[in-house]
Coordinates of C-alpha atoms and ligand atoms in Angstrom, one line a residue:
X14 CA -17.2 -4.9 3.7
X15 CA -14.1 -7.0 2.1
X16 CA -12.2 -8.5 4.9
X17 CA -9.4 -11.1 5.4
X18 CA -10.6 -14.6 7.7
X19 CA -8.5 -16.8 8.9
X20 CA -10.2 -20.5 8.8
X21 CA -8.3 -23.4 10.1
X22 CA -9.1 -26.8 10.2
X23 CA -7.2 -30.3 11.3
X24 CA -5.8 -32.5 8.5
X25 CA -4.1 -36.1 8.6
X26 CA -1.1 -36.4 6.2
X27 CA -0.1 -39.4 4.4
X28 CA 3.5 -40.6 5.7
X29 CA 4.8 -39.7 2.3
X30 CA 3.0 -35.8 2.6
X31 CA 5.0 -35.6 6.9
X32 CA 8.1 -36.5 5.7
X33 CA 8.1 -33.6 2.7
X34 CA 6.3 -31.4 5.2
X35 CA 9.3 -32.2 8.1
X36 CA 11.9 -31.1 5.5
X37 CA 9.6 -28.2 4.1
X38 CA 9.7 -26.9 7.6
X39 CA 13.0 -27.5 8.3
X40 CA 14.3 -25.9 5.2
X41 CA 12.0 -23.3 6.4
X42 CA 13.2 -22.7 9.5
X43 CA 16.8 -22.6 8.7
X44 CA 16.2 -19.8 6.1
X45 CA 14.3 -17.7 8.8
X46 CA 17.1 -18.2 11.1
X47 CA 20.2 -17.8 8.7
X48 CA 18.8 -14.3 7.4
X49 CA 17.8 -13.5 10.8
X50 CA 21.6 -13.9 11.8
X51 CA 22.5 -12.1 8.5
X52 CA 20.3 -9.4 9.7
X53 CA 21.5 -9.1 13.2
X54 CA 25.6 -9.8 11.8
X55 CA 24.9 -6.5 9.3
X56 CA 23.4 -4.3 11.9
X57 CA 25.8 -5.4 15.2
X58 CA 28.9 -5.0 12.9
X59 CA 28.1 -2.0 10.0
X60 CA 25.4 -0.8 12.0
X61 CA 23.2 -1.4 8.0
X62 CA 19.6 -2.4 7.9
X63 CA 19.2 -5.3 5.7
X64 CA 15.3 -5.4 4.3
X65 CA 13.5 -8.4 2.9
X66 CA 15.9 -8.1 -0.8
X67 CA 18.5 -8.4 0.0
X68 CA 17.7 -11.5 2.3
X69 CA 15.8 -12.6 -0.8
X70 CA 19.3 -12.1 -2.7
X71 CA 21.0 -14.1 -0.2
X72 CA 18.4 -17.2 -0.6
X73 CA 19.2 -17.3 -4.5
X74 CA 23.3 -17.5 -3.4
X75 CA 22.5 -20.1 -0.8
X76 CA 20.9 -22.3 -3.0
X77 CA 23.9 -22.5 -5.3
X78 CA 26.3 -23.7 -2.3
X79 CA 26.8 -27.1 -2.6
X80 CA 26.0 -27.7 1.6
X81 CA 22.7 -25.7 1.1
X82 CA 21.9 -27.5 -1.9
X83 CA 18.9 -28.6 -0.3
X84 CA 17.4 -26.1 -0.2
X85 CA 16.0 -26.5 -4.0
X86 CA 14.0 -29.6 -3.0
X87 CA 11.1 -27.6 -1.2
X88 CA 8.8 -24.8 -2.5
X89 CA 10.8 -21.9 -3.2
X90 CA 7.7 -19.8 -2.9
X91 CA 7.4 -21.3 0.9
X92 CA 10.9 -19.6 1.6
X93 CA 10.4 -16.7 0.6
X94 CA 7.8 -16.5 2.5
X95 CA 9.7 -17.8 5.8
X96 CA 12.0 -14.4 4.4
X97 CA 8.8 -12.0 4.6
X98 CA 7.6 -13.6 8.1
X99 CA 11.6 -12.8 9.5
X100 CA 10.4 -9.4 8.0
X101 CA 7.2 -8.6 9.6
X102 CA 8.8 -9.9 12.7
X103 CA 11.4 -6.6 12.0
X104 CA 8.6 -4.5 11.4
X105 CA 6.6 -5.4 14.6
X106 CA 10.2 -4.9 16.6
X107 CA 10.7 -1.6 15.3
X108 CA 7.0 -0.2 16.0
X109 CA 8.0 -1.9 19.4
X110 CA 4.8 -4.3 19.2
X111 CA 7.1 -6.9 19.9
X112 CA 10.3 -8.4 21.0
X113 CA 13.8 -8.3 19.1
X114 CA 12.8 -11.7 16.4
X115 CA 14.1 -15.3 18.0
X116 CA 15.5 -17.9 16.3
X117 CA 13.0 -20.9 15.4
X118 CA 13.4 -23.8 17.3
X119 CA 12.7 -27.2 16.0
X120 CA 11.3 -28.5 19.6
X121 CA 8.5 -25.8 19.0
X122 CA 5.3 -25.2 16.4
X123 CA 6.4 -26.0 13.1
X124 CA 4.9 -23.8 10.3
X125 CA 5.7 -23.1 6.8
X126 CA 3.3 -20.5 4.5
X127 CA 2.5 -21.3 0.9
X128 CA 1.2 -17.9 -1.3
X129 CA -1.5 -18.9 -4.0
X130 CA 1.5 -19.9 -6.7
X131 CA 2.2 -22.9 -3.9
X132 CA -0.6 -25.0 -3.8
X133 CA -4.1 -26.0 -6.0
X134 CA -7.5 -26.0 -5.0
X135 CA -9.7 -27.8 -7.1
X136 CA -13.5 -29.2 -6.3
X137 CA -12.5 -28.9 -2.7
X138 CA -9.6 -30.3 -2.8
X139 CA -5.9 -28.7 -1.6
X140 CA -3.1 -30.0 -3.1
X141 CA 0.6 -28.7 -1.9
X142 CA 3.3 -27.7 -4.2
X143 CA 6.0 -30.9 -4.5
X144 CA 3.1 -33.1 -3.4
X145 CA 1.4 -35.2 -5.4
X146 CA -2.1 -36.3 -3.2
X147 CA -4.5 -33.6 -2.1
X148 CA -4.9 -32.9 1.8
X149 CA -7.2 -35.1 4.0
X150 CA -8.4 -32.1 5.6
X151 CA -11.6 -32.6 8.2
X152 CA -13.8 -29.5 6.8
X153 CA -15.2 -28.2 10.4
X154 CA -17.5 -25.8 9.0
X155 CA -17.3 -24.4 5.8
X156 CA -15.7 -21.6 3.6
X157 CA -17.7 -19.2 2.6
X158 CA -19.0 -19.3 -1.3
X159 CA -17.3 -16.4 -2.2
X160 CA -14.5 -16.8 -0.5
X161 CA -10.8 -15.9 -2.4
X162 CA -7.8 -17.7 -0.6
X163 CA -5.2 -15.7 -0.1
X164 CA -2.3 -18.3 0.9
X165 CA -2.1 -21.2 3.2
X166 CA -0.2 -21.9 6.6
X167 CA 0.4 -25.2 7.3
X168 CA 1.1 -26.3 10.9
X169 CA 2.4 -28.7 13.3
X170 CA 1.9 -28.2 17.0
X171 CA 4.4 -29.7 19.6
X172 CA 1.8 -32.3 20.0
X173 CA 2.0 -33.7 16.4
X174 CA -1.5 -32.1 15.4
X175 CA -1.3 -30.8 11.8
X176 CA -3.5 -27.5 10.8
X177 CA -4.0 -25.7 8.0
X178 CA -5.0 -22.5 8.2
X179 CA -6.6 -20.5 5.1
X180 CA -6.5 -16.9 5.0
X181 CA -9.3 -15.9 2.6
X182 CA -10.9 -12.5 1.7
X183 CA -14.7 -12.4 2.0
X184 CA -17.9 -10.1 2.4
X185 CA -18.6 -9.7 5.6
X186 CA -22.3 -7.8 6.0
X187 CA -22.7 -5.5 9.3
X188 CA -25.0 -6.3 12.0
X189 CA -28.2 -4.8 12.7
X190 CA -27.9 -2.1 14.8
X191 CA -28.9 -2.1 18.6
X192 CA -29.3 0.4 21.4
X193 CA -27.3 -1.8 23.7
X194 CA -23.7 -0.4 24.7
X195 CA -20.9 -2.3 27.5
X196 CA -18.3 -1.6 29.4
X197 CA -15.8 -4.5 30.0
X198 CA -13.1 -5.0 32.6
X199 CA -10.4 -7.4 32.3
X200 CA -8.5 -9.2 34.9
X201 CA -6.3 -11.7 36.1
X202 CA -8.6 -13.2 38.5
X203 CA -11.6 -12.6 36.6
X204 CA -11.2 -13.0 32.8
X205 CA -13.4 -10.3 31.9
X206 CA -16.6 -8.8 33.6
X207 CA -19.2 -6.8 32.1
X208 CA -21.0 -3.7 33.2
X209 CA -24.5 -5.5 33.0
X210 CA -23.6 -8.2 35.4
X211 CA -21.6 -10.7 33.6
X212 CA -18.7 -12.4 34.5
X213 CA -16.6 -14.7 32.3
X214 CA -14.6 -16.8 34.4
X215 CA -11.8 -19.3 33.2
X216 CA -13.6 -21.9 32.6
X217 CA -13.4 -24.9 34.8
X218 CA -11.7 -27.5 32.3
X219 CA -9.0 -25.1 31.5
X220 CA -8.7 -25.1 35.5
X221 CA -8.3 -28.7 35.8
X222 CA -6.4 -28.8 32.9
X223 CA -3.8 -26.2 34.6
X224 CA -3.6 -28.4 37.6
X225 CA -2.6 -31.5 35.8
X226 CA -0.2 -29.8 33.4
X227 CA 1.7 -28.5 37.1
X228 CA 2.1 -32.3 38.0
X229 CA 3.3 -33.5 34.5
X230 CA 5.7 -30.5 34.8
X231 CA 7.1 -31.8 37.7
X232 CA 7.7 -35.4 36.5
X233 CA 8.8 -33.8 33.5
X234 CA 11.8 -32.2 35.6
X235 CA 12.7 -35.4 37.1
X236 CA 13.4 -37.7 33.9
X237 CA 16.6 -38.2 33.2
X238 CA 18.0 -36.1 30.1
X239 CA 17.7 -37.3 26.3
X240 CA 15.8 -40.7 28.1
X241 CA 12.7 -41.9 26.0
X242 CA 10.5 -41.7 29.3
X243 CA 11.7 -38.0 29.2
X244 CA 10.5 -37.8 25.5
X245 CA 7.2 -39.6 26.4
X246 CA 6.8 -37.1 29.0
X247 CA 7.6 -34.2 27.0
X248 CA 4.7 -35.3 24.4
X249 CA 2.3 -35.6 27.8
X250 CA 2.8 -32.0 28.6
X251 CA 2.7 -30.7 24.7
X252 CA -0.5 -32.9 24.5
X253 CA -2.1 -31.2 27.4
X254 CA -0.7 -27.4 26.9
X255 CA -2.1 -27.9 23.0
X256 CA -5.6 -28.7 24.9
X257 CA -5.6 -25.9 27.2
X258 CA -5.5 -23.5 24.4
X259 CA -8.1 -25.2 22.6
X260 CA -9.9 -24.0 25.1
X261 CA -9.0 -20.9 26.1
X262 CA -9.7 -20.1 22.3
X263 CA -13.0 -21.4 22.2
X264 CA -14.0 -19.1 25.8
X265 CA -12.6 -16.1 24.0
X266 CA -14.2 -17.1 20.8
X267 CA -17.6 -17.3 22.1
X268 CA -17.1 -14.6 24.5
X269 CA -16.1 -11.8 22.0
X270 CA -18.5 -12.9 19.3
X271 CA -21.8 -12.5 21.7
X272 CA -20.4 -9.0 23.3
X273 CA -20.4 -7.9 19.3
X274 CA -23.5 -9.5 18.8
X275 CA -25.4 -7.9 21.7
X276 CA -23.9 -4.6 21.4
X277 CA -23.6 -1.2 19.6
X278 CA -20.6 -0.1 21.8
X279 CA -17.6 -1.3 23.1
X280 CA -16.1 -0.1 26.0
X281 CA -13.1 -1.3 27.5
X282 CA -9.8 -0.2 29.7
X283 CA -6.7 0.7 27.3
X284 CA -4.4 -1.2 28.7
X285 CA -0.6 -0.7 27.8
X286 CA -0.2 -4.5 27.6
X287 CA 3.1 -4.3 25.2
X288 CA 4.5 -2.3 28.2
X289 CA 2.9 -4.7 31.1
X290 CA 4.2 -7.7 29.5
X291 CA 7.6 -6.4 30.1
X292 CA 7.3 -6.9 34.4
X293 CA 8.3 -10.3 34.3
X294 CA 6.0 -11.1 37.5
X295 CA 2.8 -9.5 35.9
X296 CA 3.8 -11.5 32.6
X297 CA 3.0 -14.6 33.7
X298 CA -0.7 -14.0 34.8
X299 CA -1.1 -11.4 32.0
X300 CA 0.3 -14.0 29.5
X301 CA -2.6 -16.6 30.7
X302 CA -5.5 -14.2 31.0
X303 CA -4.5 -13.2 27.7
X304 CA -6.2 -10.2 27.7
X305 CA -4.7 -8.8 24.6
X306 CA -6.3 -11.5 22.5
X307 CA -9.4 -10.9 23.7
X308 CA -8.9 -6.7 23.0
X309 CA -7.5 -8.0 19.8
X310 CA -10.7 -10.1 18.9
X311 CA -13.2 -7.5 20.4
X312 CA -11.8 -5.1 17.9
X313 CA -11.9 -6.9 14.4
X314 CA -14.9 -8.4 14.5
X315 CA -16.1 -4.4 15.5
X316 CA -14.4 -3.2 12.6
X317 CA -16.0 -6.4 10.3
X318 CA -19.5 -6.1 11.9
X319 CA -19.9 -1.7 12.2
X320 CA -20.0 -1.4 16.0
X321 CA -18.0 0.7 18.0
X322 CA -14.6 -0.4 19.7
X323 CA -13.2 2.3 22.1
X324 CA -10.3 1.4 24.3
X325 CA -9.9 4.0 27.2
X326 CA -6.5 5.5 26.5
X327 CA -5.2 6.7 29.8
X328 CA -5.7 4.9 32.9
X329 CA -8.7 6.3 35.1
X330 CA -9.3 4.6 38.9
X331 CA -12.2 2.2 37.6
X332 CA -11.9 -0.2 40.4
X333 CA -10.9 2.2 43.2
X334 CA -14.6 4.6 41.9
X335 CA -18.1 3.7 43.5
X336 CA -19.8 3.6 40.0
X337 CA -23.3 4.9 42.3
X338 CA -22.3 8.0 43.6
X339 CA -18.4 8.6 42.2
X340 CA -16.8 8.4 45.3
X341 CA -13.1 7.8 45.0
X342 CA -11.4 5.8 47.5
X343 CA -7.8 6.0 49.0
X344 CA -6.3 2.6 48.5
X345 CA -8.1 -1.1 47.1
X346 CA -6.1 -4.1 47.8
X347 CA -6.4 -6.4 44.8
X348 CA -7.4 -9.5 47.1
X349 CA -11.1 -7.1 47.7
X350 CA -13.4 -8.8 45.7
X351 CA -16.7 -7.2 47.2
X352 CA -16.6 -3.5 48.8
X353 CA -19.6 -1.2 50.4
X354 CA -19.1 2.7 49.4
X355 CA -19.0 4.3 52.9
X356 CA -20.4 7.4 51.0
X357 CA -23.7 6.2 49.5
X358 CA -23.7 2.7 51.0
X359 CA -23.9 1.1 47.7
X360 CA -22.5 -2.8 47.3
X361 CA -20.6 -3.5 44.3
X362 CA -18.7 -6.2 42.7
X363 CA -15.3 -5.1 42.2
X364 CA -14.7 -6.3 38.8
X365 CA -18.5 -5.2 37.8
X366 CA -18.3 -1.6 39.0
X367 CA -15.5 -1.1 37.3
X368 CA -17.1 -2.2 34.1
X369 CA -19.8 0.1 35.0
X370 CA -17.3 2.8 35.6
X371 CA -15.9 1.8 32.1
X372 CA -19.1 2.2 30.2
X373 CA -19.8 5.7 32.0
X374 CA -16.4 7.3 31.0
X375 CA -17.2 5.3 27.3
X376 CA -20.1 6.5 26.7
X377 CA -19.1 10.3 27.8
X378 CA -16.1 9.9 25.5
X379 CA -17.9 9.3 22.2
X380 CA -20.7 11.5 23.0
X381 CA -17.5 13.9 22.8
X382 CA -16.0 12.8 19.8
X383 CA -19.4 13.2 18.1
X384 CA -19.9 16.5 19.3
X385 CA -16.5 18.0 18.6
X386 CA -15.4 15.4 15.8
X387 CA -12.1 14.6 17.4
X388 CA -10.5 11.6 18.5
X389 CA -10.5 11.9 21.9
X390 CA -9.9 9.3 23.9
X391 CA -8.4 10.9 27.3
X392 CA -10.1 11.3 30.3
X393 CA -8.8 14.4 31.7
X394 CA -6.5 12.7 34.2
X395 CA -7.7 13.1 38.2
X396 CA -5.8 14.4 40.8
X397 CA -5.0 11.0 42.2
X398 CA -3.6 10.3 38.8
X399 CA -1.7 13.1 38.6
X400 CA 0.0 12.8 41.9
X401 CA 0.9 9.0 41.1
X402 CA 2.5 9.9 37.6
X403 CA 4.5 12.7 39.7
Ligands
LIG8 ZN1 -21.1 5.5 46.4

């Protein structure tokens, strides 16, 4: 199966190849955010949808005004590009995926994406359009041999880490099958639990990381403004938030790839996270736990692999059901971690049984869509459900 990797790797620029990638990313930046406020101007005022020509128009006129003059100094490829990203970012709004586009900050990750007329790769070698030395780029693992690059991003973090990340196309060959099916549930406190006994839980440098970046906040607050102590401790906290996702990465990483490894079937709870992300409160822990990466991961490397990926639809009581006997309880206060099912007696892990429940109503779910070829994915909703949507 033909399918799209992302591979991205650290590189160190020459002082000549930051200071053309600063402006690249700065003439970047203000393209994105001029047409985004050409975009917003036209639909606020004329109530017209502008689409990526006509921003594409407006780029050409730009570059013949004699204050945007420099714009012609970078790639032209590289903004057009920042153009389509403004536009997928309109697309993703639309389909409500996401938020109305923002405007690009310079304080934040700097990026700017090159298509395949942009840059050379020769012998191993990348070399940027308007740039005259090839990248020192620190190959962490390989691409694969028949690998066909699609573009390039090239990145800067607020931490002054540069990446470049190469979006190729490549034969992926599916997995051997196994008889092995899971149920997973996600959580806040719990980052994911599985219904054969496994529990990933953050791990504990990203804990002590998290407790360190709360104190560096703090001192952070108290600098006074545009101070260089406050810019020293501004890089401190970028440093250590650009850590903390390193790692946070890797956990999902490994955890996603051995649940796809291990397993024919996926199970896991649908959750509406595009709507959940909206409570500001739930947000925050939501945000960290970052559960829709790890639904996002569990469900490409299904499709690139040929295992199963079925996300639950509507919400059934996981948690709240003794996975032994399916007896439903009343009410289950989220600080319960451990509970004994006064019908049957059973003891369960909270987050466990529900993965068990997960798997059970998975597992009945496909066995329907194979026997009536349908896509069903709803549980017929219980009465305790019912009453609560009422
Ligand atoms: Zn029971």
């Amino acid at each position: 199966m033909i399918v799209q990797k992302a591979f991205k790797y650290r590189f160190f620029p020459t002082d000549a190849q930051a200071a053309q990638l600063a402006w690249t990313f700065g003439c970047a930046r203000f393209v994105y955010n001029q047409a985004l406020n050409y975009r917003s101007q036209a639909w606020q005022k004329q109530n017209k949808s502008i689409g990526y020509h006509d921003t594409a128009l407006k780029l050409t006129g730009w570059k013949q005004e004699p204050e945007k003059a420099f714009l012609s100094e970078v790639s032209s490829v590289v903004l057009q590009q920042s153009l389509r990203n403004l536009d997928t970012a309109f697309t993703n709004f639309f389909k409500k995926r996401a938020q109305y586009p923002k405007f690009k900050s310079r304080r934040h990750r700097q990026s700017a994406r090159y298509a395949t007329n942009a840059f050379s790769f020769r012998d191993g070698l990348i070399t940027l359009a308007k740039q005259s030395e090839p990248l020192d780029i620190v190959w962490s693992r390989p691409l694969p041999d028949d690998a066909k690059i699609l573009n390039l991003t090239i990145s800067r973090d607020t931490s002054g880490r540069y990446f470049v990340s190469i979006l190729v196309e490549t034969d992926v060959k599916a997995l051997k099958k196994t008889k092995s099916e899971v149920g997973i549930d996600v959580g806040i406190k719990t980052l994911a639990a599985t219904s054969e006994g496994e529990k990933i839980e953050n791990p504990r440098p990203l804990v002590k990381c998290e407790k360190r970046l709360r104190i560096l906040q703090r001192r952070l607050s108290r600098k006074v403004k545009e101070s260089n102590n406050r810019k020293k401790a501004r890089y401190r906290v970028a440093r250590l938030h650009a850590k903390i996702s390193d790692v946070r990465r890797n956990t999902h990483q490994q955890f996603t790839t051995k649940i796809i490894r291990e397993n024919q079937a996926i199970f896991v709870e649908g959750l509406n996270v595009a709507g959940m992300l909206k409570h500001p409160n739930l947000a925050k822990h939501i945000g960290d736990a970052a559960f829709a990466e790890i639904f996002r991961e569990l469900e490409y490397k299904a499709r690139w692999y040929g295992r199963t990926y079925l996300p639950l639809e509507r919400f059934f009581p996981s948690s709240k059901m003794c996975s032994s006997c399916g007896h439903l309880l009343e009410e289950m206060s989220l600080s319960i971690r451990e509970w004994d099912c006064p019908a049957c007696g059973a003891h369960h892990d909270r987050d466990i049984n529900a993965a068990i429940n997960i798997k059970k109503a998975g597992q009945y779910l496909l066995k329907l869509q194979k026997t009536t070829g349908s896509d069903a994915r709803k549980v017929t909703p219980t009465r305790d459900e019912r009453r609560r949507s009422a």
